[in-house]
Amino acid sequence: MAGTKSSEVFSAEEKAAMKQAAAERKAQAKAKDKREAGTKAVREAIEALEGSDRAIAERFYELVTQHAPDLVPKTYYGMPGFANADDKILVFLQPASKFKVRYATIGFEQPAKLDDAAMWPVAWGITEWTSTGTEQFVATLRKAIG
């Protein structure tokens, strides 16, 4: 990409996410109580959201804390997430507003124990919580934590 300026390589949203990730890592390294610091950071990230993003994030937080209490709240590029005992993000919520897309995404990262075949889903698009969607998410979350 000769002649391409670095400012053209990443969108403003991507640059902001990278800055958030750097700040998160510094804050987490300094934190004496990772659960307390992570909870505060995740709650602040959720409170900054509006409309359906906030409603989806609130329910996401509620479901994960209820069904996977050993996971530790932790922001992930400024997004609400939860980490395993090794401090690795297992599940996160990407609000639609984060990258100006039409739906939020729930994603599972590498520590999730979902690979029981040659191919498996690791992310879902979500516009609202339904009873069926909630059941599917909780079942997948339980499988992911093993």
PDB file of C-alpha atoms in Angstrom:
ATOM      1  CA  MET A   1       0.000   0.000   0.000  1.00  0.00           C
ATOM      2  CA  ALA A   2       2.666   2.443  -1.012  1.00  0.00           C
ATOM      3  CA  GLY A   3       1.594   6.013  -0.602  1.00  0.00           C
ATOM      4  CA  THR A   4      -1.317   5.167   1.739  1.00  0.00           C
ATOM      5  CA  LYS A   5      -1.385   7.278   4.867  1.00  0.00           C
ATOM      6  CA  SER A   6      -1.903   5.418   8.127  1.00  0.00           C
ATOM      7  CA  SER A   7      -4.896   7.665   8.785  1.00  0.00           C
ATOM      8  CA  GLU A   8      -6.611   6.070   5.774  1.00  0.00           C
ATOM      9  CA  VAL A   9      -5.941   2.508   6.902  1.00  0.00           C
ATOM     10  CA  PHE A  10      -8.113   2.562  10.046  1.00  0.00           C
ATOM     11  CA  SER A  11     -11.493   4.202  10.501  1.00  0.00           C
ATOM     12  CA  ALA A  12     -12.028   6.681  13.306  1.00  0.00           C
ATOM     13  CA  GLU A  13     -14.006   3.992  15.143  1.00  0.00           C
ATOM     14  CA  GLU A  14     -11.176   1.474  14.781  1.00  0.00           C
ATOM     15  CA  LYS A  15      -8.628   4.000  16.037  1.00  0.00           C
ATOM     16  CA  ALA A  16     -10.826   4.787  19.028  1.00  0.00           C
ATOM     17  CA  ALA A  17     -11.185   1.065  19.811  1.00  0.00           C
ATOM     18  CA  MET A  18      -7.403   0.584  19.730  1.00  0.00           C
ATOM     19  CA  LYS A  19      -6.921   3.532  22.100  1.00  0.00           C
ATOM     20  CA  GLN A  20      -9.571   2.071  24.402  1.00  0.00           C
ATOM     21  CA  ALA A  21      -7.808  -1.301  24.382  1.00  0.00           C
ATOM     22  CA  ALA A  22      -4.491   0.284  25.345  1.00  0.00           C
ATOM     23  CA  ALA A  23      -6.108   2.247  28.175  1.00  0.00           C
ATOM     24  CA  GLU A  24      -7.940  -0.891  29.373  1.00  0.00           C
ATOM     25  CA  ARG A  25      -4.739  -2.916  29.509  1.00  0.00           C
ATOM     26  CA  LYS A  26      -2.987  -0.216  31.536  1.00  0.00           C
ATOM     27  CA  ALA A  27      -5.910   0.065  33.954  1.00  0.00           C
ATOM     28  CA  GLN A  28      -6.212  -3.715  34.329  1.00  0.00           C
ATOM     29  CA  ALA A  29      -2.490  -4.066  35.009  1.00  0.00           C
ATOM     30  CA  LYS A  30      -2.775  -1.521  37.830  1.00  0.00           C
ATOM     31  CA  ALA A  31      -5.986  -2.953  39.312  1.00  0.00           C
ATOM     32  CA  LYS A  32      -5.646  -4.687  42.665  1.00  0.00           C
ATOM     33  CA  ASP A  33      -9.080  -6.318  42.373  1.00  0.00           C
ATOM     34  CA  LYS A  34      -9.683  -7.317  38.742  1.00  0.00           C
ATOM     35  CA  ARG A  35     -13.339  -8.238  39.306  1.00  0.00           C
ATOM     36  CA  GLU A  36     -14.127  -4.906  40.951  1.00  0.00           C
ATOM     37  CA  ALA A  37     -12.212  -2.887  38.345  1.00  0.00           C
ATOM     38  CA  GLY A  38     -13.696  -4.902  35.496  1.00  0.00           C
ATOM     39  CA  THR A  39     -17.228  -4.592  36.809  1.00  0.00           C
ATOM     40  CA  LYS A  40     -16.843  -0.831  37.078  1.00  0.00           C
ATOM     41  CA  ALA A  41     -15.425  -0.569  33.548  1.00  0.00           C
ATOM     42  CA  VAL A  42     -18.127  -2.791  32.031  1.00  0.00           C
ATOM     43  CA  ARG A  43     -20.935  -0.968  33.855  1.00  0.00           C
ATOM     44  CA  GLU A  44     -19.546   2.370  32.612  1.00  0.00           C
ATOM     45  CA  ALA A  45     -19.343   1.016  29.052  1.00  0.00           C
ATOM     46  CA  ILE A  46     -22.974  -0.121  29.247  1.00  0.00           C
ATOM     47  CA  GLU A  47     -24.169   3.143  30.780  1.00  0.00           C
ATOM     48  CA  ALA A  48     -22.590   5.049  27.884  1.00  0.00           C
ATOM     49  CA  LEU A  49     -24.797   3.180  25.404  1.00  0.00           C
ATOM     50  CA  GLU A  50     -28.196   4.311  24.211  1.00  0.00           C
ATOM     51  CA  GLY A  51     -31.428   2.734  23.009  1.00  0.00           C
ATOM     52  CA  SER A  52     -31.431  -0.885  21.912  1.00  0.00           C
ATOM     53  CA  ASP A  53     -27.642  -1.163  22.360  1.00  0.00           C
ATOM     54  CA  ARG A  54     -28.042  -0.393  26.042  1.00  0.00           C
ATOM     55  CA  ALA A  55     -31.012  -2.746  26.498  1.00  0.00           C
ATOM     56  CA  ILE A  56     -29.128  -5.572  24.765  1.00  0.00           C
ATOM     57  CA  ALA A  57     -25.975  -4.883  26.807  1.00  0.00           C
ATOM     58  CA  GLU A  58     -27.892  -4.789  30.111  1.00  0.00           C
ATOM     59  CA  ARG A  59     -29.471  -8.177  29.388  1.00  0.00           C
ATOM     60  CA  PHE A  60     -26.136  -9.599  28.182  1.00  0.00           C
ATOM     61  CA  TYR A  61     -24.517  -8.523  31.467  1.00  0.00           C
ATOM     62  CA  GLU A  62     -27.387  -9.966  33.492  1.00  0.00           C
ATOM     63  CA  LEU A  63     -27.324 -13.317  31.684  1.00  0.00           C
ATOM     64  CA  VAL A  64     -23.568 -13.796  31.886  1.00  0.00           C
ATOM     65  CA  THR A  65     -23.321 -12.839  35.559  1.00  0.00           C
ATOM     66  CA  GLN A  66     -26.242 -15.142  36.378  1.00  0.00           C
ATOM     67  CA  HIS A  67     -25.226 -18.182  34.314  1.00  0.00           C
ATOM     68  CA  ALA A  68     -21.423 -17.873  34.382  1.00  0.00           C
ATOM     69  CA  PRO A  69     -20.590 -16.280  37.751  1.00  0.00           C
ATOM     70  CA  ASP A  70     -16.935 -17.355  37.581  1.00  0.00           C
ATOM     71  CA  LEU A  71     -16.303 -15.202  34.524  1.00  0.00           C
ATOM     72  CA  VAL A  72     -14.854 -11.788  35.336  1.00  0.00           C
ATOM     73  CA  PRO A  73     -16.303  -8.632  33.768  1.00  0.00           C
ATOM     74  CA  LYS A  74     -13.722  -6.957  31.563  1.00  0.00           C
ATOM     75  CA  THR A  75     -13.989  -4.437  28.766  1.00  0.00           C
ATOM     76  CA  TYR A  76     -12.712  -5.497  25.378  1.00  0.00           C
ATOM     77  CA  TYR A  77     -11.828  -2.638  23.049  1.00  0.00           C
ATOM     78  CA  GLY A  78     -14.318  -0.582  25.041  1.00  0.00           C
ATOM     79  CA  MET A  79     -17.052  -3.207  24.750  1.00  0.00           C
ATOM     80  CA  PRO A  80     -18.665  -5.199  27.578  1.00  0.00           C
ATOM     81  CA  GLY A  81     -17.047  -8.590  27.939  1.00  0.00           C
ATOM     82  CA  PHE A  82     -16.205 -11.372  30.342  1.00  0.00           C
ATOM     83  CA  ALA A  83     -12.892 -13.130  30.885  1.00  0.00           C
ATOM     84  CA  ASN A  84     -11.999 -16.600  32.132  1.00  0.00           C
ATOM     85  CA  ALA A  85      -9.672 -17.484  35.021  1.00  0.00           C
ATOM     86  CA  ASP A  86      -6.678 -16.926  32.709  1.00  0.00           C
ATOM     87  CA  ASP A  87      -7.834 -13.309  32.158  1.00  0.00           C
ATOM     88  CA  LYS A  88      -8.699 -14.053  28.516  1.00  0.00           C
ATOM     89  CA  ILE A  89     -11.902 -12.706  27.007  1.00  0.00           C
ATOM     90  CA  LEU A  90     -14.373 -15.538  26.506  1.00  0.00           C
ATOM     91  CA  VAL A  91     -17.500 -13.619  25.450  1.00  0.00           C
ATOM     92  CA  PHE A  92     -18.199 -10.000  24.527  1.00  0.00           C
ATOM     93  CA  LEU A  93     -20.886  -7.755  23.138  1.00  0.00           C
ATOM     94  CA  GLN A  94     -20.141  -5.406  20.254  1.00  0.00           C
ATOM     95  CA  PRO A  95     -22.863  -2.727  20.243  1.00  0.00           C
ATOM     96  CA  ALA A  96     -24.177  -1.723  16.822  1.00  0.00           C
ATOM     97  CA  SER A  97     -23.111   1.856  17.508  1.00  0.00           C
ATOM     98  CA  LYS A  98     -19.477   0.824  18.058  1.00  0.00           C
ATOM     99  CA  PHE A  99     -18.735   0.578  14.348  1.00  0.00           C
ATOM    100  CA  LYS A 100     -21.957   2.148  13.054  1.00  0.00           C
ATOM    101  CA  VAL A 101     -23.481  -1.118  11.856  1.00  0.00           C
ATOM    102  CA  ARG A 102     -27.115  -2.196  11.837  1.00  0.00           C
ATOM    103  CA  TYR A 103     -27.016  -4.828  14.598  1.00  0.00           C
ATOM    104  CA  ALA A 104     -25.100  -5.685  17.747  1.00  0.00           C
ATOM    105  CA  THR A 105     -22.926  -8.802  17.852  1.00  0.00           C
ATOM    106  CA  ILE A 106     -22.305 -11.293  20.631  1.00  0.00           C
ATOM    107  CA  GLY A 107     -18.960 -12.941  20.064  1.00  0.00           C
ATOM    108  CA  PHE A 108     -17.035 -15.803  21.611  1.00  0.00           C
ATOM    109  CA  GLU A 109     -13.242 -15.765  21.561  1.00  0.00           C
ATOM    110  CA  GLN A 110     -10.634 -18.548  21.417  1.00  0.00           C
ATOM    111  CA  PRO A 111     -10.987 -19.749  25.052  1.00  0.00           C
ATOM    112  CA  ALA A 112     -14.641 -20.684  24.389  1.00  0.00           C
ATOM    113  CA  LYS A 113     -15.033 -24.454  24.217  1.00  0.00           C
ATOM    114  CA  LEU A 114     -17.362 -24.453  21.245  1.00  0.00           C
ATOM    115  CA  ASP A 115     -15.333 -26.421  18.702  1.00  0.00           C
ATOM    116  CA  ASP A 116     -16.848 -29.868  18.662  1.00  0.00           C
ATOM    117  CA  ALA A 117     -16.906 -30.288  14.886  1.00  0.00           C
ATOM    118  CA  ALA A 118     -15.067 -29.077  11.804  1.00  0.00           C
ATOM    119  CA  MET A 119     -17.117 -25.842  11.797  1.00  0.00           C
ATOM    120  CA  TRP A 120     -19.023 -23.912  14.496  1.00  0.00           C
ATOM    121  CA  PRO A 121     -20.499 -20.436  15.059  1.00  0.00           C
ATOM    122  CA  VAL A 122     -18.601 -17.957  17.233  1.00  0.00           C
ATOM    123  CA  ALA A 123     -20.764 -14.839  16.794  1.00  0.00           C
ATOM    124  CA  TRP A 124     -24.419 -13.895  16.587  1.00  0.00           C
ATOM    125  CA  GLY A 125     -26.067 -10.766  15.335  1.00  0.00           C
ATOM    126  CA  ILE A 126     -28.715  -9.479  17.730  1.00  0.00           C
ATOM    127  CA  THR A 127     -31.311  -6.724  17.475  1.00  0.00           C
ATOM    128  CA  GLU A 128     -33.292  -7.659  20.604  1.00  0.00           C
ATOM    129  CA  TRP A 129     -33.528 -10.386  23.214  1.00  0.00           C
ATOM    130  CA  THR A 130     -36.259 -12.959  22.700  1.00  0.00           C
ATOM    131  CA  SER A 131     -37.015 -15.985  24.863  1.00  0.00           C
ATOM    132  CA  THR A 132     -35.631 -18.301  22.156  1.00  0.00           C
ATOM    133  CA  GLY A 133     -32.514 -16.169  21.691  1.00  0.00           C
ATOM    134  CA  THR A 134     -31.954 -16.063  25.436  1.00  0.00           C
ATOM    135  CA  GLU A 135     -32.195 -19.853  25.690  1.00  0.00           C
ATOM    136  CA  GLN A 136     -29.773 -20.310  22.778  1.00  0.00           C
ATOM    137  CA  PHE A 137     -27.299 -17.830  24.234  1.00  0.00           C
ATOM    138  CA  VAL A 138     -27.367 -19.371  27.713  1.00  0.00           C
ATOM    139  CA  ALA A 139     -26.893 -22.877  26.271  1.00  0.00           C
ATOM    140  CA  THR A 140     -23.961 -21.673  24.159  1.00  0.00           C
ATOM    141  CA  LEU A 141     -22.455 -19.774  27.106  1.00  0.00           C
ATOM    142  CA  ARG A 142     -22.602 -22.876  29.283  1.00  0.00           C
ATOM    143  CA  LYS A 143     -20.963 -24.946  26.540  1.00  0.00           C
ATOM    144  CA  ALA A 144     -18.311 -22.248  26.029  1.00  0.00           C
ATOM    145  CA  ILE A 145     -17.205 -22.306  29.646  1.00  0.00           C
ATOM    146  CA  GLY A 146     -17.103 -26.096  29.644  1.00  0.00           C
TER     147      GLY A 146
END
